[in-house]
mmCIF file of C-alpha atoms in Angstrom:
data_model
loop_
_atom_site.group_PDB
_atom_site.id
_atom_site.type_symbol
_atom_site.label_atom_id
_atom_site.label_comp_id
_atom_site.label_asym_id
_atom_site.label_seq_id
_atom_site.Cartn_x
_atom_site.Cartn_y
_atom_site.Cartn_z
ATOM 1 C CA UNK A 757 -6.750 24.312 -24.542
ATOM 2 C CA UNK A 758 -6.123 21.144 -26.509
ATOM 3 C CA UNK A 759 -8.580 20.165 -29.183
ATOM 4 C CA UNK A 760 -9.808 16.610 -29.350
ATOM 5 C CA UNK A 761 -9.152 14.714 -32.626
ATOM 6 C CA UNK A 762 -12.909 14.726 -33.276
ATOM 7 C CA UNK A 763 -12.893 18.527 -33.493
ATOM 8 C CA UNK A 764 -14.444 19.287 -30.119
ATOM 9 C CA UNK A 765 -12.655 21.111 -27.348
ATOM 10 C CA UNK A 766 -12.188 18.341 -24.813
ATOM 11 C CA UNK A 767 -11.275 20.681 -21.937
ATOM 12 C CA UNK A 768 -14.482 22.693 -22.180
ATOM 13 C CA UNK A 769 -16.581 19.615 -22.956
ATOM 14 C CA UNK A 770 -15.293 17.691 -19.934
ATOM 15 C CA UNK A 771 -16.813 20.226 -17.563
ATOM 16 C CA UNK A 772 -20.255 19.333 -18.929
ATOM 17 C CA UNK A 773 -19.870 15.752 -17.683
ATOM 18 C CA UNK A 774 -18.571 16.129 -14.141
ATOM 19 C CA UNK A 775 -21.820 14.786 -12.663
ATOM 20 C CA UNK A 776 -23.609 11.599 -13.641
ATOM 21 C CA UNK A 777 -26.624 12.382 -15.871
ATOM 22 C CA UNK A 778 -30.040 11.224 -14.719
ATOM 23 C CA UNK A 779 -31.271 7.719 -15.578
ATOM 24 C CA UNK A 780 -33.694 8.901 -18.269
ATOM 25 C CA UNK A 781 -30.935 10.638 -20.221
ATOM 26 C CA UNK A 782 -28.665 7.603 -19.915
ATOM 27 C CA UNK A 783 -31.510 5.375 -21.133
ATOM 28 C CA UNK A 784 -32.004 7.654 -24.164
ATOM 29 C CA UNK A 785 -28.283 7.550 -24.987
ATOM 30 C CA UNK A 786 -28.287 3.744 -24.726
ATOM 31 C CA UNK A 787 -31.259 3.615 -27.119
ATOM 32 C CA UNK A 788 -29.414 5.891 -29.535
ATOM 33 C CA UNK A 789 -26.438 3.561 -29.628
ATOM 34 C CA UNK A 790 -28.721 0.527 -30.058
ATOM 35 C CA UNK A 791 -29.827 2.072 -33.352
ATOM 36 C CA UNK A 792 -26.227 1.708 -34.547
ATOM 37 C CA UNK A 793 -26.173 -2.014 -33.699
ATOM 38 C CA UNK A 794 -27.457 -3.304 -37.041
ATOM 39 C CA UNK A 795 -25.314 -3.565 -40.170
ATOM 40 C CA UNK A 796 -28.211 -2.688 -42.480
ATOM 41 C CA UNK A 797 -28.907 0.493 -40.520
ATOM 42 C CA UNK A 798 -25.209 1.424 -40.702
ATOM 43 C CA UNK A 799 -25.286 0.847 -44.479
ATOM 44 C CA UNK A 800 -28.345 3.102 -44.783
ATOM 45 C CA UNK A 801 -26.695 5.840 -42.730
ATOM 46 C CA UNK A 802 -23.507 5.488 -44.744
ATOM 47 C CA UNK A 803 -25.499 5.779 -47.995
ATOM 48 C CA UNK A 804 -27.159 8.938 -46.662
ATOM 49 C CA UNK A 805 -23.779 10.452 -45.794
ATOM 50 C CA UNK A 806 -23.474 10.984 -49.552
ATOM 51 C CA UNK A 807 -26.723 12.946 -49.703
ATOM 52 C CA UNK A 808 -30.484 12.650 -49.659
ATOM 53 C CA UNK A 809 -32.055 9.558 -51.206
ATOM 54 C CA UNK A 810 -35.381 7.845 -51.831
ATOM 55 C CA UNK A 811 -36.176 4.359 -50.542
ATOM 56 C CA UNK A 812 -35.486 2.954 -54.025
ATOM 57 C CA UNK A 813 -32.070 4.648 -54.143
ATOM 58 C CA UNK A 814 -31.224 3.441 -50.640
ATOM 59 C CA UNK A 815 -32.368 -0.086 -51.541
ATOM 60 C CA UNK A 816 -30.026 -0.126 -54.532
ATOM 61 C CA UNK A 817 -27.131 1.264 -52.484
ATOM 62 C CA UNK A 818 -27.386 -1.193 -49.597
ATOM 63 C CA UNK A 819 -28.460 -4.283 -51.535
ATOM 64 C CA UNK A 820 -31.491 -5.162 -49.416
ATOM 65 C CA UNK A 821 -35.161 -5.519 -50.185
ATOM 66 C CA UNK A 822 -37.365 -2.447 -50.114
ATOM 67 C CA UNK A 823 -39.300 -3.966 -47.226
ATOM 68 C CA UNK A 824 -36.116 -4.428 -45.158
ATOM 69 C CA UNK A 825 -34.937 -0.894 -45.924
ATOM 70 C CA UNK A 826 -38.318 0.587 -45.018
ATOM 71 C CA UNK A 827 -38.335 -1.313 -41.727
ATOM 72 C CA UNK A 828 -34.842 -0.095 -40.831
ATOM 73 C CA UNK A 829 -35.671 3.474 -41.870
ATOM 74 C CA UNK A 830 -38.597 3.420 -39.436
ATOM 75 C CA UNK A 831 -36.208 2.487 -36.608
ATOM 76 C CA UNK A 832 -33.727 5.176 -37.678
ATOM 77 C CA UNK A 833 -36.524 7.766 -37.766
ATOM 78 C CA UNK A 834 -37.664 6.761 -34.267
ATOM 79 C CA UNK A 835 -34.079 7.228 -33.078
ATOM 80 C CA UNK A 836 -34.057 10.654 -34.776
ATOM 81 C CA UNK A 837 -31.057 9.691 -36.902
ATOM 82 C CA UNK A 838 -32.827 10.251 -40.220
ATOM 83 C CA UNK A 839 -35.621 12.519 -41.345
ATOM 84 C CA UNK A 840 -38.070 12.208 -44.195
ATOM 85 C CA UNK A 841 -39.528 14.855 -46.491
ATOM 86 C CA UNK A 842 -42.202 14.317 -49.101
ATOM 87 C CA UNK A 843 -41.455 15.239 -52.701
ATOM 88 C CA UNK A 844 -44.698 14.604 -54.557
ATOM 89 C CA UNK A 845 -45.261 10.850 -54.343
ATOM 90 C CA UNK A 846 -41.700 10.178 -53.217
ATOM 91 C CA UNK A 847 -40.305 10.314 -49.711
ATOM 92 C CA UNK A 848 -36.738 11.566 -49.529
ATOM 93 C CA UNK A 849 -34.575 10.568 -46.569
ATOM 94 C CA UNK A 850 -31.586 12.417 -45.143
ATOM 95 C CA UNK A 851 -29.453 12.388 -42.027
ATOM 96 C CA UNK A 852 -31.178 14.341 -39.266
ATOM 97 C CA UNK A 853 -28.227 16.649 -38.649
ATOM 98 C CA UNK A 854 -24.453 16.935 -38.741
ATOM 99 C CA UNK A 855 -24.134 15.063 -35.440
ATOM 100 C CA UNK A 856 -25.244 11.836 -37.136
ATOM 101 C CA UNK A 857 -22.614 12.300 -39.845
ATOM 102 C CA UNK A 858 -19.962 12.991 -37.193
ATOM 103 C CA UNK A 859 -20.915 9.962 -35.059
ATOM 104 C CA UNK A 860 -20.740 7.599 -38.019
ATOM 105 C CA UNK A 861 -17.526 9.131 -39.370
ATOM 106 C CA UNK A 862 -15.910 8.938 -35.924
ATOM 107 C CA UNK A 863 -17.035 5.327 -35.531
ATOM 108 C CA UNK A 864 -15.491 4.369 -38.863
ATOM 109 C CA UNK A 865 -12.280 6.260 -38.003
ATOM 110 C CA UNK A 866 -12.109 4.597 -34.590
ATOM 111 C CA UNK A 867 -12.507 1.088 -36.032
ATOM 112 C CA UNK A 868 -9.900 1.764 -38.742
ATOM 113 C CA UNK A 869 -7.207 2.920 -36.298
#
């Protein structure tokens, strides 16, 4: 079996997609990719690739207002791309899982090729 450049095994993965998924699943996937359609959201995700951060830290990293960052974080949370945990009075944001890191890293790699 030949491994895909992204690290998956394309031969075994291909068998999962021999039939068209139902409309609801396709709608959910389209919504997921819509979350990647804003530069500010990509900047936030990129900042979180380096580790967990508060809204203030994210604001400084992406160069936007706190209000704009908070708005975009809400959209990213709804898309299940980021998660929030409370640390006293602070809310700390992180990528939801390794899949988010992989999607963003693969997107950057793809564009740079």
